[in-house]
Tab-separated table of C-alpha atoms in Angstrom:
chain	number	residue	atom	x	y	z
E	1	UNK	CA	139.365	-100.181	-72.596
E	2	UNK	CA	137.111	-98.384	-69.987
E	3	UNK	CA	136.955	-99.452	-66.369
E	4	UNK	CA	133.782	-101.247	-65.704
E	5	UNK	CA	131.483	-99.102	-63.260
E	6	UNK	CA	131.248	-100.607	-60.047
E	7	UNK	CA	128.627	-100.134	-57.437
E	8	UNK	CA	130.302	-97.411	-55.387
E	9	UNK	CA	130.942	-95.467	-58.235
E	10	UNK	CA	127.245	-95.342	-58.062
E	11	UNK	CA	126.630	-94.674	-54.878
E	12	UNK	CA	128.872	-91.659	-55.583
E	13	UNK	CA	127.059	-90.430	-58.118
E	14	UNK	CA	124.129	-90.591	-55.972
E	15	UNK	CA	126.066	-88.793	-53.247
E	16	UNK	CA	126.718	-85.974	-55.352
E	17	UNK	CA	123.333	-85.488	-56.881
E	18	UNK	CA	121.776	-85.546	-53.186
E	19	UNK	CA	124.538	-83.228	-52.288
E	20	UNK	CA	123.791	-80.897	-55.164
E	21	UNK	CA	120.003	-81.232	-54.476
E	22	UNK	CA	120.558	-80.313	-50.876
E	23	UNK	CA	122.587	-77.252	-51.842
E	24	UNK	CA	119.793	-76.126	-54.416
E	25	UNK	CA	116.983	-76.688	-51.523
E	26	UNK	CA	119.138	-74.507	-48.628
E	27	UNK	CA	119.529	-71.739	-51.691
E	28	UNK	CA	115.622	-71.591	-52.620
E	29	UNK	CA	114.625	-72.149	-48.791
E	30	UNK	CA	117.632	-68.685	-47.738
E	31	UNK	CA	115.646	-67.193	-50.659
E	32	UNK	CA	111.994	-67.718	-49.901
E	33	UNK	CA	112.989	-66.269	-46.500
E	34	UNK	CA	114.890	-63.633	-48.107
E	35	UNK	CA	111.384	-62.969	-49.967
E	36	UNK	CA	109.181	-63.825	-46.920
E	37	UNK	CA	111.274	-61.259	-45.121
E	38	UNK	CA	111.017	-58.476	-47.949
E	39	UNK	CA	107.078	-59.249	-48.025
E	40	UNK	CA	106.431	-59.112	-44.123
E	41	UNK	CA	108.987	-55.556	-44.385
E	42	UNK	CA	106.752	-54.718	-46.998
E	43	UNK	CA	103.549	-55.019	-45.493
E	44	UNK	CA	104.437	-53.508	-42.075
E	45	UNK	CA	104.726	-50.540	-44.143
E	46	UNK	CA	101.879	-50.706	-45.791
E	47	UNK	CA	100.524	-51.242	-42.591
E	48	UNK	CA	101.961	-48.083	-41.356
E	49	UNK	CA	101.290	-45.703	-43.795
E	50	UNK	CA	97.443	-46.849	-43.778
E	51	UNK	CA	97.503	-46.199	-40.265
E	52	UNK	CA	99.015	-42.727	-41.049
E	53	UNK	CA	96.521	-42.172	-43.544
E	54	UNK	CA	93.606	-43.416	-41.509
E	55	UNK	CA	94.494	-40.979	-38.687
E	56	UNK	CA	95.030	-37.843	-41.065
E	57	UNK	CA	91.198	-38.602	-42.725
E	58	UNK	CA	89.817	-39.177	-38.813
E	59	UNK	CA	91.941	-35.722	-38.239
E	60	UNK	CA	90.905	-34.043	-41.294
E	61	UNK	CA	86.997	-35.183	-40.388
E	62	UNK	CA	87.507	-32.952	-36.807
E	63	UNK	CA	88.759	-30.343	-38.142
E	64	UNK	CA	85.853	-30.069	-40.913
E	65	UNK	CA	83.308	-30.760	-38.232
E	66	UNK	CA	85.329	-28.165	-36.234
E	67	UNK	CA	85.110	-25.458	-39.047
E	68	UNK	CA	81.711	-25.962	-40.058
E	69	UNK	CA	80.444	-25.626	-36.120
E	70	UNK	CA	82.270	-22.491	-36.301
E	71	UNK	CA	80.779	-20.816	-39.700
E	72	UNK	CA	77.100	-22.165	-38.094
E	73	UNK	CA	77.965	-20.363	-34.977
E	74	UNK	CA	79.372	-17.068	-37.653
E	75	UNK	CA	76.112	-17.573	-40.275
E	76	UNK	CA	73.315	-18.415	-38.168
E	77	UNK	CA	72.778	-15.385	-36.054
E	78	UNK	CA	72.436	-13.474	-39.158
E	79	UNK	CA	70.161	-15.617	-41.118
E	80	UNK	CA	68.483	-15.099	-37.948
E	81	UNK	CA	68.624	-11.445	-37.935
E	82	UNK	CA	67.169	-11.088	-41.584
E	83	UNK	CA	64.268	-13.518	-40.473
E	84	UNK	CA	63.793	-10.939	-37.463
E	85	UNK	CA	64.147	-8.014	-39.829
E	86	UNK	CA	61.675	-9.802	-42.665
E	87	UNK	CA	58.835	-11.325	-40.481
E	88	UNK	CA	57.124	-8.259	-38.878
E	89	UNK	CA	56.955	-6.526	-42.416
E	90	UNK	CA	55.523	-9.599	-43.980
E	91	UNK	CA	51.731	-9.072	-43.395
E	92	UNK	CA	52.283	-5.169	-45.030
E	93	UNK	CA	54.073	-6.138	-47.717
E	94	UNK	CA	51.866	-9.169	-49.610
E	95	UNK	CA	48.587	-7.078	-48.362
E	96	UNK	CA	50.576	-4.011	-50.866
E	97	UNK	CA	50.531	-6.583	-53.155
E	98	UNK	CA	47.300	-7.844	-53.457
E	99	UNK	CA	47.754	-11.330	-51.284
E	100	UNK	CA	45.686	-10.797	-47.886
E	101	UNK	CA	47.783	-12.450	-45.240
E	102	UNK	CA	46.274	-13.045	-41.745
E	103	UNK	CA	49.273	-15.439	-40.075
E	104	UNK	CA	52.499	-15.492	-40.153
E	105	UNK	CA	54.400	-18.887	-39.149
E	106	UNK	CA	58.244	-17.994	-38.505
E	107	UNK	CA	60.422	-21.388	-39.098
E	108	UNK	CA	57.690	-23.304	-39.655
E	109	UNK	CA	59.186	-26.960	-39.976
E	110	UNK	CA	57.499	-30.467	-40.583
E	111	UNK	CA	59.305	-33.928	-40.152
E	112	UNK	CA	57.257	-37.126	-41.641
E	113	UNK	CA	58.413	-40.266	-43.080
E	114	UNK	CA	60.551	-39.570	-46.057
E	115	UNK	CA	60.921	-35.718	-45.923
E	116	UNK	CA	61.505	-33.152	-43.846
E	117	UNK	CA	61.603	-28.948	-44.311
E	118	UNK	CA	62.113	-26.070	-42.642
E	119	UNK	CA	60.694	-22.866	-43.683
E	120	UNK	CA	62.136	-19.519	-42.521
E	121	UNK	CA	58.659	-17.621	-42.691
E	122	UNK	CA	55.785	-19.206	-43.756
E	123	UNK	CA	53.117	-16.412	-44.597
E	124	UNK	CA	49.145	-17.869	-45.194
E	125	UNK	CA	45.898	-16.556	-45.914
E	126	UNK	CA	42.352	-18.401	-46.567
E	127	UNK	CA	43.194	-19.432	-49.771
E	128	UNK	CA	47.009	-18.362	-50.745
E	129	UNK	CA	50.698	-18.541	-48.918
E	130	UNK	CA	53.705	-17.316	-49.306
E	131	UNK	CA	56.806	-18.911	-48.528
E	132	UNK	CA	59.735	-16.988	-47.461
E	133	UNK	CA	63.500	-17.563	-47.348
E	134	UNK	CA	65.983	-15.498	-46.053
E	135	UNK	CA	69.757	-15.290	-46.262
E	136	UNK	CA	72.455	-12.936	-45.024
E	137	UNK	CA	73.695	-12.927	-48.896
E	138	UNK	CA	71.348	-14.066	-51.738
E	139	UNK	CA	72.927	-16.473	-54.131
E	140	UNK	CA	72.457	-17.468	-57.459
E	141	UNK	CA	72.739	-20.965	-56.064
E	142	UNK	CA	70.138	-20.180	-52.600
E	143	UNK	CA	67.526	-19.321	-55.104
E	144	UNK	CA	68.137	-22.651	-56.805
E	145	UNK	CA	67.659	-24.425	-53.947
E	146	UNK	CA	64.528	-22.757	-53.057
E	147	UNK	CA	62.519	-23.255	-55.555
E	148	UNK	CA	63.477	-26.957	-55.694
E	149	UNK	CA	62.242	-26.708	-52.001
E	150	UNK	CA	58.836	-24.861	-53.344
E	151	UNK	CA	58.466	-27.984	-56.016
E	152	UNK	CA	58.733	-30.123	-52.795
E	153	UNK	CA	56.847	-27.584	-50.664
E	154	UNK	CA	52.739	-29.180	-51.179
E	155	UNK	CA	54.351	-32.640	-50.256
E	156	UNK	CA	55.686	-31.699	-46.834
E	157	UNK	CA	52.821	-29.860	-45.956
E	158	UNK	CA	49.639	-31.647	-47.538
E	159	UNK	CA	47.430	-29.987	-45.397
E	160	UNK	CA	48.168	-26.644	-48.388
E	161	UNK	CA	47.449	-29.110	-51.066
E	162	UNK	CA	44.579	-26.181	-52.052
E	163	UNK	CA	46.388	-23.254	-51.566
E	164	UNK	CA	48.366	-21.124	-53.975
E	165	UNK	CA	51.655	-20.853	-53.041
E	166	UNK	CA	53.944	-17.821	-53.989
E	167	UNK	CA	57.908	-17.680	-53.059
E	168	UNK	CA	59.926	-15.076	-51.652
E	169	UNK	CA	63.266	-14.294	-51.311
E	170	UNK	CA	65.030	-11.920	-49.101
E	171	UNK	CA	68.648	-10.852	-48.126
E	172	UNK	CA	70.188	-8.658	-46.752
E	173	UNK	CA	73.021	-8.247	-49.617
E	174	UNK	CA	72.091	-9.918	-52.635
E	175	UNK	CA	75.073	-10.901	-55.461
E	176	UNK	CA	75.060	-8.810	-58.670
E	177	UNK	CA	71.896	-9.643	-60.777
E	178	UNK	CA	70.706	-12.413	-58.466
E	179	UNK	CA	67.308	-9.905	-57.492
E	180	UNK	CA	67.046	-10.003	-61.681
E	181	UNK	CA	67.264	-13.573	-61.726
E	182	UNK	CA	64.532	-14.718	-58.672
E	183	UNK	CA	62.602	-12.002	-60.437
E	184	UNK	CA	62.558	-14.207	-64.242
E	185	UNK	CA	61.803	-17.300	-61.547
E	186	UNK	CA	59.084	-15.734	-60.635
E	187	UNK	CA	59.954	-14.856	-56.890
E	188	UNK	CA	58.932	-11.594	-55.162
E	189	UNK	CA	62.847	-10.448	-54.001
E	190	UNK	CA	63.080	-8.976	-50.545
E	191	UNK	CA	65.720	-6.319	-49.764
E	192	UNK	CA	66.190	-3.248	-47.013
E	193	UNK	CA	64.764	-0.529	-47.036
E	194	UNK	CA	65.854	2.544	-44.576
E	195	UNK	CA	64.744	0.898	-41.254
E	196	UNK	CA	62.622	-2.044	-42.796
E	197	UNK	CA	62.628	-3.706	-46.100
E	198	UNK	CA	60.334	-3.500	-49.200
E	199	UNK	CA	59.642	-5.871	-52.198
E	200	UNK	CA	61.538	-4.371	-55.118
E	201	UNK	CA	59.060	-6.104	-57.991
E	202	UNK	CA	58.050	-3.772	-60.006
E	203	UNK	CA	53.778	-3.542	-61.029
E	204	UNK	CA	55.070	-5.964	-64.156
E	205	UNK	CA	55.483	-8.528	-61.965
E	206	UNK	CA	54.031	-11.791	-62.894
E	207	UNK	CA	54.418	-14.132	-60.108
E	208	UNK	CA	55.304	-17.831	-60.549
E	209	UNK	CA	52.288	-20.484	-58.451
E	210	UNK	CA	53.722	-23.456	-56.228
């Protein structure tokens, strides 16, 4: 026959569970501050590497600003040249060609709400311009531009709403078949010529209205 439970074999029982329940709580507290630990490790990291990162990018921004200041100080004085080597020849060269020119406007600019432009030479008659842009080296890619900038050209300067506008381009070097290709566009192509330059279009030449 069994021994009948008695009260403090309850209590004991209770004891142990409380016992075992404490244990259980220290073991999950020691490991959500094991965790807690990993997680605040973790994000000092984290925390470190971003501020790594965010100092390379704020580098990395100087050093572009840096390098482009430098090729502006390396590419402007010779977009400057070919302006300076383009704009006295401009009123001889459209009068040639059958477009009477009476001013010429070197970097002719405009800034109004919602657009601004700059125009190397801006060449204008009574009733027809020309506008002119000139590069060290012609691009495939700089006569893309500029005729977007042509499309744009009657907006920026209203005031030519009337006129016909012809386009120009004119470098000094000019990559392989890029003269060809402003040609198709319709452009009058600008190169040197002995001590000046000349407009290489031939009397074919049909060229493109702004």
């Amino acid at each position: 026959m069994s021994e009948p439970v008695t009260l403090e074999d309850i209590y004991q029982l209770f004891r142990a569970s409380a016992e075992e329940f404490d244990r259980r709580l220290r073991e999950s507290d020691l490991r959500r501050a094991e965790m807690e630990r990993i997680f605040a490790e973790a994000k000092l990291e984290s925390d470190r590497r971003a501020a790594e990162v965010e100092r390379s990018m704020a580098e990395l921004k100087r050093t572009v600003e840096r390098t482009s200041k430098a090729v502006d100080s390396l590419t402007t004085p010779w977009g400057r040249f070919v302006e300076e080597l383009v704009e006295p020849a401009v009123l001889r060269l459209f009068q040639e060609k059958g477009i009477d020119i009476k001013e010429v406007y070197p970097r002719a600019r405009v800034k109004r709400q919602g657009i601004a432009m700059e125009i190397d030479i801006l060449a204008v008659d009574d009733t027809e311009l020309v506008v002119v842009e000139c590069k060290s080296r012609l691009s495939k890619d700089d006569v893309d531009e500029f005729i977007e900038k042509l499309t744009r050209f009657k907006i920026a300067f209203p005031h030519y709403q009337n006129y016909q506008a012809y386009g120009a381009v004119a470098g000094i070097e000019i990559n392989e078949g890029i003269d060809r290709y402003a040609y198709r566009k319709g452009l009058f192509v600008i190169k040197p010529s002995g001590d000046t330059v000349a407009i290489i279009n031939d009397a074919d030449f049909q060229p493109n209205t702004w």
